[in-house]
Amino acid sequence: MDLGKIGFFQLAGTRLDYLAQRQKLVAENVVNANTPDYQARDLKSFDSVMEGIRPVEAARTSGLHLVSTRSTAGFREAGKAALWETTPSGNAVSLEQEMIKGSETRDAFALTTSLFQRNVQMLRMAWRNG
Amino acid sequence: MIEMSVGRVAAAYAANRSPFVGGLAETQAAASPLSSVGQTDAVAASAESDFGGFLDKSISQAVETLKESERVSLAAVSGKASAQDVVRSVLAAEMTVQSVVAIRDKMVQAYQEIMRIAV
């Protein structure tokens, strides 16, 4: 059974991937909260994914071309994330901002998973034996 | 959710039956306590639609509810719908699916019962 063939599940799956990636970036930012010259990174908004904008990839026109080492499933990173403050050492990670982003991500994740579950439940209900 | 009033269904059903049996059904409906609630609806219903039409309308209403719920869910997943909207529409869709499934089960059950009758 491939749930990805149903529109809603496909979108929900993409959204969950996006949120996981964003959470990873937030964690990286927090880890580097004291690294000099490190700038906080963030993903582009989910709208750009919705509009079908995918990351640019090199086309392989011959079998001799090297395969890209970057993951193809990634989402676009925002070129210039909105930074709140920069310390004298050049570090531009604001822990408060990361906390906000983290809780946003968590809320969206919970909403998406519960919607996913509800829809699966409805499907299950429909094909249950009477 | 499917809008359903027992009086309406009974009236629509009775209107679709033959005159003799219909008269019987009407006297039964008058005797039941539910009839006082659905009497005014019942007259209107028998005038405007038969049982099949009623089912048709309910089913298309149910499909509409599900579509609305899917639309709101998609908006919520992309972060554009308010939580209360999502809860309301998803719960409505769930109730609709439950009622449709219940009615379907009853119909299949009735069919099987009829098929079991020894002629």
PDB file of C-alpha atoms in Angstrom:
ATOM      1  CA  MET A   1       0.000   0.000   0.000  1.00  0.00           C
ATOM      2  CA  ASP A   2       1.538   3.249  -1.147  1.00  0.00           C
ATOM      3  CA  LEU A   3       0.006   6.094   0.827  1.00  0.00           C
ATOM      4  CA  GLY A   4       2.073   8.585  -1.147  1.00  0.00           C
ATOM      5  CA  LYS A   5      -0.306   8.205  -4.065  1.00  0.00           C
ATOM      6  CA  ILE A   6      -3.026   9.999  -2.104  1.00  0.00           C
ATOM      7  CA  GLY A   7      -2.591  13.766  -2.292  1.00  0.00           C
ATOM      8  CA  PHE A   8      -2.956  14.531   1.376  1.00  0.00           C
ATOM      9  CA  PHE A   9      -0.545  11.839   2.553  1.00  0.00           C
ATOM     10  CA  GLN A  10       2.033  12.892   0.016  1.00  0.00           C
ATOM     11  CA  LEU A  11       1.903  16.494   1.184  1.00  0.00           C
ATOM     12  CA  ALA A  12       1.929  15.484   4.849  1.00  0.00           C
ATOM     13  CA  GLY A  13       4.971  13.286   4.202  1.00  0.00           C
ATOM     14  CA  THR A  14       6.814  16.128   2.499  1.00  0.00           C
ATOM     15  CA  ARG A  15       5.912  18.430   5.353  1.00  0.00           C
ATOM     16  CA  LEU A  16       7.255  15.960   7.921  1.00  0.00           C
ATOM     17  CA  ASP A  17      10.517  15.649   5.950  1.00  0.00           C
ATOM     18  CA  TYR A  18      10.764  19.417   5.838  1.00  0.00           C
ATOM     19  CA  LEU A  19      10.165  19.761   9.580  1.00  0.00           C
ATOM     20  CA  ALA A  20      12.750  17.072  10.366  1.00  0.00           C
ATOM     21  CA  GLN A  21      15.320  18.855   8.232  1.00  0.00           C
ATOM     22  CA  ARG A  22      14.527  22.170   9.890  1.00  0.00           C
ATOM     23  CA  GLN A  23      14.841  20.649  13.341  1.00  0.00           C
ATOM     24  CA  LYS A  24      18.252  19.319  12.336  1.00  0.00           C
ATOM     25  CA  LEU A  25      19.366  22.788  11.282  1.00  0.00           C
ATOM     26  CA  VAL A  26      18.093  24.281  14.542  1.00  0.00           C
ATOM     27  CA  ALA A  27      20.060  21.675  16.473  1.00  0.00           C
ATOM     28  CA  GLU A  28      23.190  22.488  14.462  1.00  0.00           C
ATOM     29  CA  ASN A  29      22.699  26.183  15.195  1.00  0.00           C
ATOM     30  CA  VAL A  30      22.398  25.514  18.918  1.00  0.00           C
ATOM     31  CA  VAL A  31      25.507  23.320  18.887  1.00  0.00           C
ATOM     32  CA  ASN A  32      27.426  26.160  17.248  1.00  0.00           C
ATOM     33  CA  ALA A  33      26.083  28.826  19.588  1.00  0.00           C
ATOM     34  CA  ASN A  34      29.659  29.743  20.596  1.00  0.00           C
ATOM     35  CA  THR A  35      31.520  29.093  17.357  1.00  0.00           C
ATOM     36  CA  PRO A  36      33.172  32.286  16.071  1.00  0.00           C
ATOM     37  CA  ASP A  37      31.994  33.506  12.658  1.00  0.00           C
ATOM     38  CA  TYR A  38      29.170  31.004  12.582  1.00  0.00           C
ATOM     39  CA  GLN A  39      25.862  32.283  11.201  1.00  0.00           C
ATOM     40  CA  ALA A  40      22.573  30.642  12.069  1.00  0.00           C
ATOM     41  CA  ARG A  41      21.057  28.754   9.149  1.00  0.00           C
ATOM     42  CA  ASP A  42      17.437  28.173   8.309  1.00  0.00           C
ATOM     43  CA  LEU A  43      15.330  26.601   5.575  1.00  0.00           C
ATOM     44  CA  LYS A  44      13.242  28.509   3.093  1.00  0.00           C
ATOM     45  CA  SER A  45       9.572  28.621   3.908  1.00  0.00           C
ATOM     46  CA  PHE A  46       7.445  25.585   3.123  1.00  0.00           C
ATOM     47  CA  ASP A  47       5.609  27.643   0.491  1.00  0.00           C
ATOM     48  CA  SER A  48       8.560  27.358  -1.872  1.00  0.00           C
ATOM     49  CA  VAL A  49       8.295  23.562  -1.589  1.00  0.00           C
ATOM     50  CA  MET A  50       4.572  23.823  -2.271  1.00  0.00           C
ATOM     51  CA  GLU A  51       5.252  25.760  -5.449  1.00  0.00           C
ATOM     52  CA  GLY A  52       7.397  22.922  -6.683  1.00  0.00           C
ATOM     53  CA  ILE A  53      10.733  24.727  -6.422  1.00  0.00           C
ATOM     54  CA  ARG A  54      13.381  22.063  -5.982  1.00  0.00           C
ATOM     55  CA  PRO A  55      17.079  22.538  -5.263  1.00  0.00           C
ATOM     56  CA  VAL A  56      19.257  22.954  -8.330  1.00  0.00           C
ATOM     57  CA  GLU A  57      21.062  19.748  -9.241  1.00  0.00           C
ATOM     58  CA  ALA A  58      23.671  18.974 -11.844  1.00  0.00           C
ATOM     59  CA  ALA A  59      22.266  16.940 -14.723  1.00  0.00           C
ATOM     60  CA  ARG A  60      24.046  13.643 -15.420  1.00  0.00           C
ATOM     61  CA  THR A  61      24.092  13.294 -19.185  1.00  0.00           C
ATOM     62  CA  SER A  62      26.731  10.555 -19.227  1.00  0.00           C
ATOM     63  CA  GLY A  63      27.415   7.519 -17.099  1.00  0.00           C
ATOM     64  CA  LEU A  64      30.960   8.801 -16.546  1.00  0.00           C
ATOM     65  CA  HIS A  65      29.775  11.882 -14.657  1.00  0.00           C
ATOM     66  CA  LEU A  66      30.338  11.779 -10.943  1.00  0.00           C
ATOM     67  CA  VAL A  67      27.285  11.449  -8.745  1.00  0.00           C
ATOM     68  CA  SER A  68      26.614  14.438  -6.544  1.00  0.00           C
ATOM     69  CA  THR A  69      27.556  13.826  -2.936  1.00  0.00           C
ATOM     70  CA  ARG A  70      24.865  16.173  -1.677  1.00  0.00           C
ATOM     71  CA  SER A  71      21.619  14.599  -0.663  1.00  0.00           C
ATOM     72  CA  THR A  72      18.987  15.071  -3.323  1.00  0.00           C
ATOM     73  CA  ALA A  73      16.052  15.008  -0.951  1.00  0.00           C
ATOM     74  CA  GLY A  74      17.124  18.211   0.772  1.00  0.00           C
ATOM     75  CA  PHE A  75      15.129  21.390   0.968  1.00  0.00           C
ATOM     76  CA  ARG A  76      16.433  24.771   0.003  1.00  0.00           C
ATOM     77  CA  GLU A  77      18.310  26.748   2.578  1.00  0.00           C
ATOM     78  CA  ALA A  78      17.425  30.399   2.916  1.00  0.00           C
ATOM     79  CA  GLY A  79      20.273  32.430   1.438  1.00  0.00           C
ATOM     80  CA  LYS A  80      20.291  35.024   4.160  1.00  0.00           C
ATOM     81  CA  ALA A  81      18.483  33.994   7.295  1.00  0.00           C
ATOM     82  CA  ALA A  82      16.958  36.782   9.357  1.00  0.00           C
ATOM     83  CA  LEU A  83      19.504  37.130  12.149  1.00  0.00           C
ATOM     84  CA  TRP A  84      18.730  38.811  15.419  1.00  0.00           C
ATOM     85  CA  GLU A  85      22.159  39.681  16.733  1.00  0.00           C
ATOM     86  CA  THR A  86      25.848  39.182  16.136  1.00  0.00           C
ATOM     87  CA  THR A  87      28.402  38.892  18.934  1.00  0.00           C
ATOM     88  CA  PRO A  88      31.827  40.583  18.705  1.00  0.00           C
ATOM     89  CA  SER A  89      33.321  37.192  17.791  1.00  0.00           C
ATOM     90  CA  GLY A  90      31.182  37.111  14.658  1.00  0.00           C
ATOM     91  CA  ASN A  91      28.864  34.444  15.969  1.00  0.00           C
ATOM     92  CA  ALA A  92      25.298  35.076  14.883  1.00  0.00           C
ATOM     93  CA  VAL A  93      23.215  32.485  16.687  1.00  0.00           C
ATOM     94  CA  SER A  94      20.466  33.736  18.942  1.00  0.00           C
ATOM     95  CA  LEU A  95      19.379  30.980  21.299  1.00  0.00           C
ATOM     96  CA  GLU A  96      15.994  32.641  21.838  1.00  0.00           C
ATOM     97  CA  GLN A  97      15.372  32.622  18.105  1.00  0.00           C
ATOM     98  CA  GLU A  98      16.353  28.974  17.901  1.00  0.00           C
ATOM     99  CA  MET A  99      13.987  28.126  20.730  1.00  0.00           C
ATOM    100  CA  ILE A 100      11.131  29.841  18.885  1.00  0.00           C
ATOM    101  CA  LYS A 101      11.967  27.974  15.706  1.00  0.00           C
ATOM    102  CA  GLY A 102      12.249  24.715  17.609  1.00  0.00           C
ATOM    103  CA  SER A 103       8.846  25.011  19.245  1.00  0.00           C
ATOM    104  CA  GLU A 104       7.277  26.102  15.951  1.00  0.00           C
ATOM    105  CA  THR A 105       8.660  22.993  14.349  1.00  0.00           C
ATOM    106  CA  ARG A 106       7.452  20.788  17.162  1.00  0.00           C
ATOM    107  CA  ASP A 107       3.912  22.208  17.025  1.00  0.00           C
ATOM    108  CA  ALA A 108       3.695  21.790  13.267  1.00  0.00           C
ATOM    109  CA  PHE A 109       5.025  18.244  13.570  1.00  0.00           C
ATOM    110  CA  ALA A 110       2.407  17.327  16.157  1.00  0.00           C
ATOM    111  CA  LEU A 111      -0.386  18.825  14.055  1.00  0.00           C
ATOM    112  CA  THR A 112       0.750  17.054  10.912  1.00  0.00           C
ATOM    113  CA  THR A 113       1.173  13.678  12.565  1.00  0.00           C
ATOM    114  CA  SER A 114      -2.238  13.862  14.220  1.00  0.00           C
ATOM    115  CA  LEU A 115      -3.877  14.848  10.934  1.00  0.00           C
ATOM    116  CA  PHE A 116      -2.064  11.979   9.239  1.00  0.00           C
ATOM    117  CA  GLN A 117      -3.301   9.579  11.886  1.00  0.00           C
ATOM    118  CA  ARG A 118      -6.870  10.836  11.621  1.00  0.00           C
ATOM    119  CA  ASN A 119      -6.888  10.349   7.864  1.00  0.00           C
ATOM    120  CA  VAL A 120      -5.476   6.838   8.147  1.00  0.00           C
ATOM    121  CA  GLN A 121      -8.147   6.087  10.741  1.00  0.00           C
ATOM    122  CA  MET A 122     -10.871   7.268   8.366  1.00  0.00           C
ATOM    123  CA  LEU A 123      -9.516   5.044   5.581  1.00  0.00           C
ATOM    124  CA  ARG A 124      -9.362   2.098   7.932  1.00  0.00           C
ATOM    125  CA  MET A 125     -12.923   2.745   9.039  1.00  0.00           C
ATOM    126  CA  ALA A 126     -14.142   2.781   5.450  1.00  0.00           C
ATOM    127  CA  TRP A 127     -12.724  -0.590   4.491  1.00  0.00           C
ATOM    128  CA  ARG A 128     -13.500  -2.378   7.727  1.00  0.00           C
ATOM    129  CA  ASN A 129     -15.849  -5.335   7.301  1.00  0.00           C
ATOM    130  CA  GLY A 130     -19.441  -4.577   8.090  1.00  0.00           C
TER     131      GLY A 130
ATOM    132  CA  MET B   1     -22.306  15.584   9.222  1.00  0.00           C
ATOM    133  CA  ILE B   2     -25.264  14.049   7.549  1.00  0.00           C
ATOM    134  CA  GLU B   3     -28.415  15.920   8.392  1.00  0.00           C
ATOM    135  CA  MET B   4     -30.949  13.319   9.297  1.00  0.00           C
ATOM    136  CA  SER B   5     -34.361  13.493  10.838  1.00  0.00           C
ATOM    137  CA  VAL B   6     -36.135  10.220  11.422  1.00  0.00           C
ATOM    138  CA  GLY B   7     -39.516  11.689  10.526  1.00  0.00           C
ATOM    139  CA  ARG B   8     -38.232  12.896   7.182  1.00  0.00           C
ATOM    140  CA  VAL B   9     -36.760   9.551   6.256  1.00  0.00           C
ATOM    141  CA  ALA B  10     -39.911   7.724   7.263  1.00  0.00           C
ATOM    142  CA  ALA B  11     -42.083  10.102   5.285  1.00  0.00           C
ATOM    143  CA  ALA B  12     -39.885   9.935   2.227  1.00  0.00           C
ATOM    144  CA  TYR B  13     -39.894   6.174   2.461  1.00  0.00           C
ATOM    145  CA  ALA B  14     -43.655   6.008   2.910  1.00  0.00           C
ATOM    146  CA  ALA B  15     -44.202   8.322  -0.060  1.00  0.00           C
ATOM    147  CA  ASN B  16     -42.271   5.893  -2.237  1.00  0.00           C
ATOM    148  CA  ARG B  17     -44.384   2.880  -1.345  1.00  0.00           C
ATOM    149  CA  SER B  18     -47.588   1.687  -2.888  1.00  0.00           C
ATOM    150  CA  PRO B  19     -50.797   3.457  -1.702  1.00  0.00           C
ATOM    151  CA  PHE B  20     -52.095   0.548   0.369  1.00  0.00           C
ATOM    152  CA  VAL B  21     -48.861  -0.062   2.259  1.00  0.00           C
ATOM    153  CA  GLY B  22     -48.268   3.671   2.442  1.00  0.00           C
ATOM    154  CA  GLY B  23     -51.486   4.114   4.358  1.00  0.00           C
ATOM    155  CA  LEU B  24     -50.381   1.476   6.812  1.00  0.00           C
ATOM    156  CA  ALA B  25     -47.023   3.126   7.262  1.00  0.00           C
ATOM    157  CA  GLU B  26     -48.672   6.444   7.894  1.00  0.00           C
ATOM    158  CA  THR B  27     -50.885   5.114  10.650  1.00  0.00           C
ATOM    159  CA  GLN B  28     -47.826   3.498  12.211  1.00  0.00           C
ATOM    160  CA  ALA B  29     -45.903   6.730  11.949  1.00  0.00           C
ATOM    161  CA  ALA B  30     -48.759   8.596  13.621  1.00  0.00           C
ATOM    162  CA  ALA B  31     -48.702   6.127  16.499  1.00  0.00           C
ATOM    163  CA  SER B  32     -44.964   6.439  17.107  1.00  0.00           C
ATOM    164  CA  PRO B  33     -43.725   9.184  19.452  1.00  0.00           C
ATOM    165  CA  LEU B  34     -41.293  10.451  16.816  1.00  0.00           C
ATOM    166  CA  SER B  35     -44.080  11.507  14.474  1.00  0.00           C
ATOM    167  CA  SER B  36     -44.960  14.677  16.374  1.00  0.00           C
ATOM    168  CA  VAL B  37     -41.399  15.922  15.888  1.00  0.00           C
ATOM    169  CA  GLY B  38     -41.151  15.132  12.224  1.00  0.00           C
ATOM    170  CA  GLN B  39     -44.734  15.728  11.123  1.00  0.00           C
ATOM    171  CA  THR B  40     -44.229  19.134   9.510  1.00  0.00           C
ATOM    172  CA  ASP B  41     -40.943  18.035   7.953  1.00  0.00           C
ATOM    173  CA  ALA B  42     -42.600  14.864   6.817  1.00  0.00           C
ATOM    174  CA  VAL B  43     -45.244  16.619   4.758  1.00  0.00           C
ATOM    175  CA  ALA B  44     -42.660  18.838   3.116  1.00  0.00           C
ATOM    176  CA  ALA B  45     -40.333  15.915   2.492  1.00  0.00           C
ATOM    177  CA  SER B  46     -42.952  13.738   0.826  1.00  0.00           C
ATOM    178  CA  ALA B  47     -43.862  16.680  -1.377  1.00  0.00           C
ATOM    179  CA  GLU B  48     -40.342  17.514  -2.498  1.00  0.00           C
ATOM    180  CA  SER B  49     -38.464  14.241  -2.693  1.00  0.00           C
ATOM    181  CA  ASP B  50     -38.650  10.469  -2.563  1.00  0.00           C
ATOM    182  CA  PHE B  51     -36.383   8.161  -0.594  1.00  0.00           C
ATOM    183  CA  GLY B  52     -33.838   7.827  -3.387  1.00  0.00           C
ATOM    184  CA  GLY B  53     -33.593  11.573  -3.772  1.00  0.00           C
ATOM    185  CA  PHE B  54     -33.111  11.948  -0.058  1.00  0.00           C
ATOM    186  CA  LEU B  55     -30.273   9.418  -0.076  1.00  0.00           C
ATOM    187  CA  ASP B  56     -28.735  11.145  -3.064  1.00  0.00           C
ATOM    188  CA  LYS B  57     -28.771  14.484  -1.307  1.00  0.00           C
ATOM    189  CA  SER B  58     -27.316  13.091   1.908  1.00  0.00           C
ATOM    190  CA  ILE B  59     -24.509  11.327   0.084  1.00  0.00           C
ATOM    191  CA  SER B  60     -23.520  14.389  -1.901  1.00  0.00           C
ATOM    192  CA  GLN B  61     -23.609  16.389   1.337  1.00  0.00           C
ATOM    193  CA  ALA B  62     -21.287  13.835   2.936  1.00  0.00           C
ATOM    194  CA  VAL B  63     -18.886  14.002  -0.001  1.00  0.00           C
ATOM    195  CA  GLU B  64     -18.929  17.793   0.254  1.00  0.00           C
ATOM    196  CA  THR B  65     -18.036  17.593   3.962  1.00  0.00           C
ATOM    197  CA  LEU B  66     -15.118  15.282   3.238  1.00  0.00           C
ATOM    198  CA  LYS B  67     -13.820  17.543   0.483  1.00  0.00           C
ATOM    199  CA  GLU B  68     -14.008  20.550   2.770  1.00  0.00           C
ATOM    200  CA  SER B  69     -12.126  18.648   5.453  1.00  0.00           C
ATOM    201  CA  GLU B  70      -9.410  17.684   3.001  1.00  0.00           C
ATOM    202  CA  ARG B  71      -9.081  21.277   1.849  1.00  0.00           C
ATOM    203  CA  VAL B  72      -8.720  22.528   5.431  1.00  0.00           C
ATOM    204  CA  SER B  73      -6.263  19.721   6.232  1.00  0.00           C
ATOM    205  CA  LEU B  74      -4.070  20.669   3.284  1.00  0.00           C
ATOM    206  CA  ALA B  75      -4.126  24.301   4.396  1.00  0.00           C
ATOM    207  CA  ALA B  76      -3.241  23.243   7.944  1.00  0.00           C
ATOM    208  CA  VAL B  77      -0.335  21.093   6.800  1.00  0.00           C
ATOM    209  CA  SER B  78       1.146  24.056   4.960  1.00  0.00           C
ATOM    210  CA  GLY B  79       0.555  26.152   8.069  1.00  0.00           C
ATOM    211  CA  LYS B  80      -2.237  28.376   6.820  1.00  0.00           C
ATOM    212  CA  ALA B  81      -5.326  27.247   8.731  1.00  0.00           C
ATOM    213  CA  SER B  82      -6.293  27.943  12.323  1.00  0.00           C
ATOM    214  CA  ALA B  83      -6.337  25.033  14.746  1.00  0.00           C
ATOM    215  CA  GLN B  84     -10.026  25.349  15.595  1.00  0.00           C
ATOM    216  CA  ASP B  85     -10.965  25.206  11.902  1.00  0.00           C
ATOM    217  CA  VAL B  86      -8.933  22.047  11.496  1.00  0.00           C
ATOM    218  CA  VAL B  87     -10.412  20.348  14.535  1.00  0.00           C
ATOM    219  CA  ARG B  88     -13.951  21.221  13.519  1.00  0.00           C
ATOM    220  CA  SER B  89     -13.698  20.075   9.939  1.00  0.00           C
ATOM    221  CA  VAL B  90     -11.740  16.918  10.708  1.00  0.00           C
ATOM    222  CA  LEU B  91     -14.204  15.888  13.399  1.00  0.00           C
ATOM    223  CA  ALA B  92     -17.105  16.579  11.044  1.00  0.00           C
ATOM    224  CA  ALA B  93     -15.444  14.443   8.375  1.00  0.00           C
ATOM    225  CA  GLU B  94     -14.829  11.646  10.839  1.00  0.00           C
ATOM    226  CA  MET B  95     -18.441  11.639  12.012  1.00  0.00           C
ATOM    227  CA  THR B  96     -19.594  11.660   8.399  1.00  0.00           C
ATOM    228  CA  VAL B  97     -17.440   8.680   7.495  1.00  0.00           C
ATOM    229  CA  GLN B  98     -18.710   6.853  10.564  1.00  0.00           C
ATOM    230  CA  SER B  99     -22.348   7.466   9.708  1.00  0.00           C
ATOM    231  CA  VAL B 100     -21.906   6.567   6.048  1.00  0.00           C
ATOM    232  CA  VAL B 101     -20.145   3.342   6.988  1.00  0.00           C
ATOM    233  CA  ALA B 102     -22.840   2.507   9.537  1.00  0.00           C
ATOM    234  CA  ILE B 103     -25.585   3.068   6.967  1.00  0.00           C
ATOM    235  CA  ARG B 104     -23.711   1.037   4.369  1.00  0.00           C
ATOM    236  CA  ASP B 105     -23.312  -1.840   6.817  1.00  0.00           C
ATOM    237  CA  LYS B 106     -27.015  -1.751   7.617  1.00  0.00           C
ATOM    238  CA  MET B 107     -27.895  -1.812   3.935  1.00  0.00           C
ATOM    239  CA  VAL B 108     -25.638  -4.775   3.226  1.00  0.00           C
ATOM    240  CA  GLN B 109     -27.055  -6.546   6.251  1.00  0.00           C
ATOM    241  CA  ALA B 110     -30.608  -5.956   5.048  1.00  0.00           C
ATOM    242  CA  TYR B 111     -29.722  -7.242   1.598  1.00  0.00           C
ATOM    243  CA  GLN B 112     -28.201 -10.394   3.056  1.00  0.00           C
ATOM    244  CA  GLU B 113     -31.241 -10.936   5.228  1.00  0.00           C
ATOM    245  CA  ILE B 114     -33.519 -10.683   2.208  1.00  0.00           C
ATOM    246  CA  MET B 115     -31.343 -13.124   0.273  1.00  0.00           C
ATOM    247  CA  ARG B 116     -31.604 -15.626   3.137  1.00  0.00           C
ATOM    248  CA  ILE B 117     -35.383 -15.742   2.988  1.00  0.00           C
ATOM    249  CA  ALA B 118     -36.461 -19.193   1.808  1.00  0.00           C
ATOM    250  CA  VAL B 119     -38.958 -18.880  -1.011  1.00  0.00           C
TER     251      VAL B 119
END
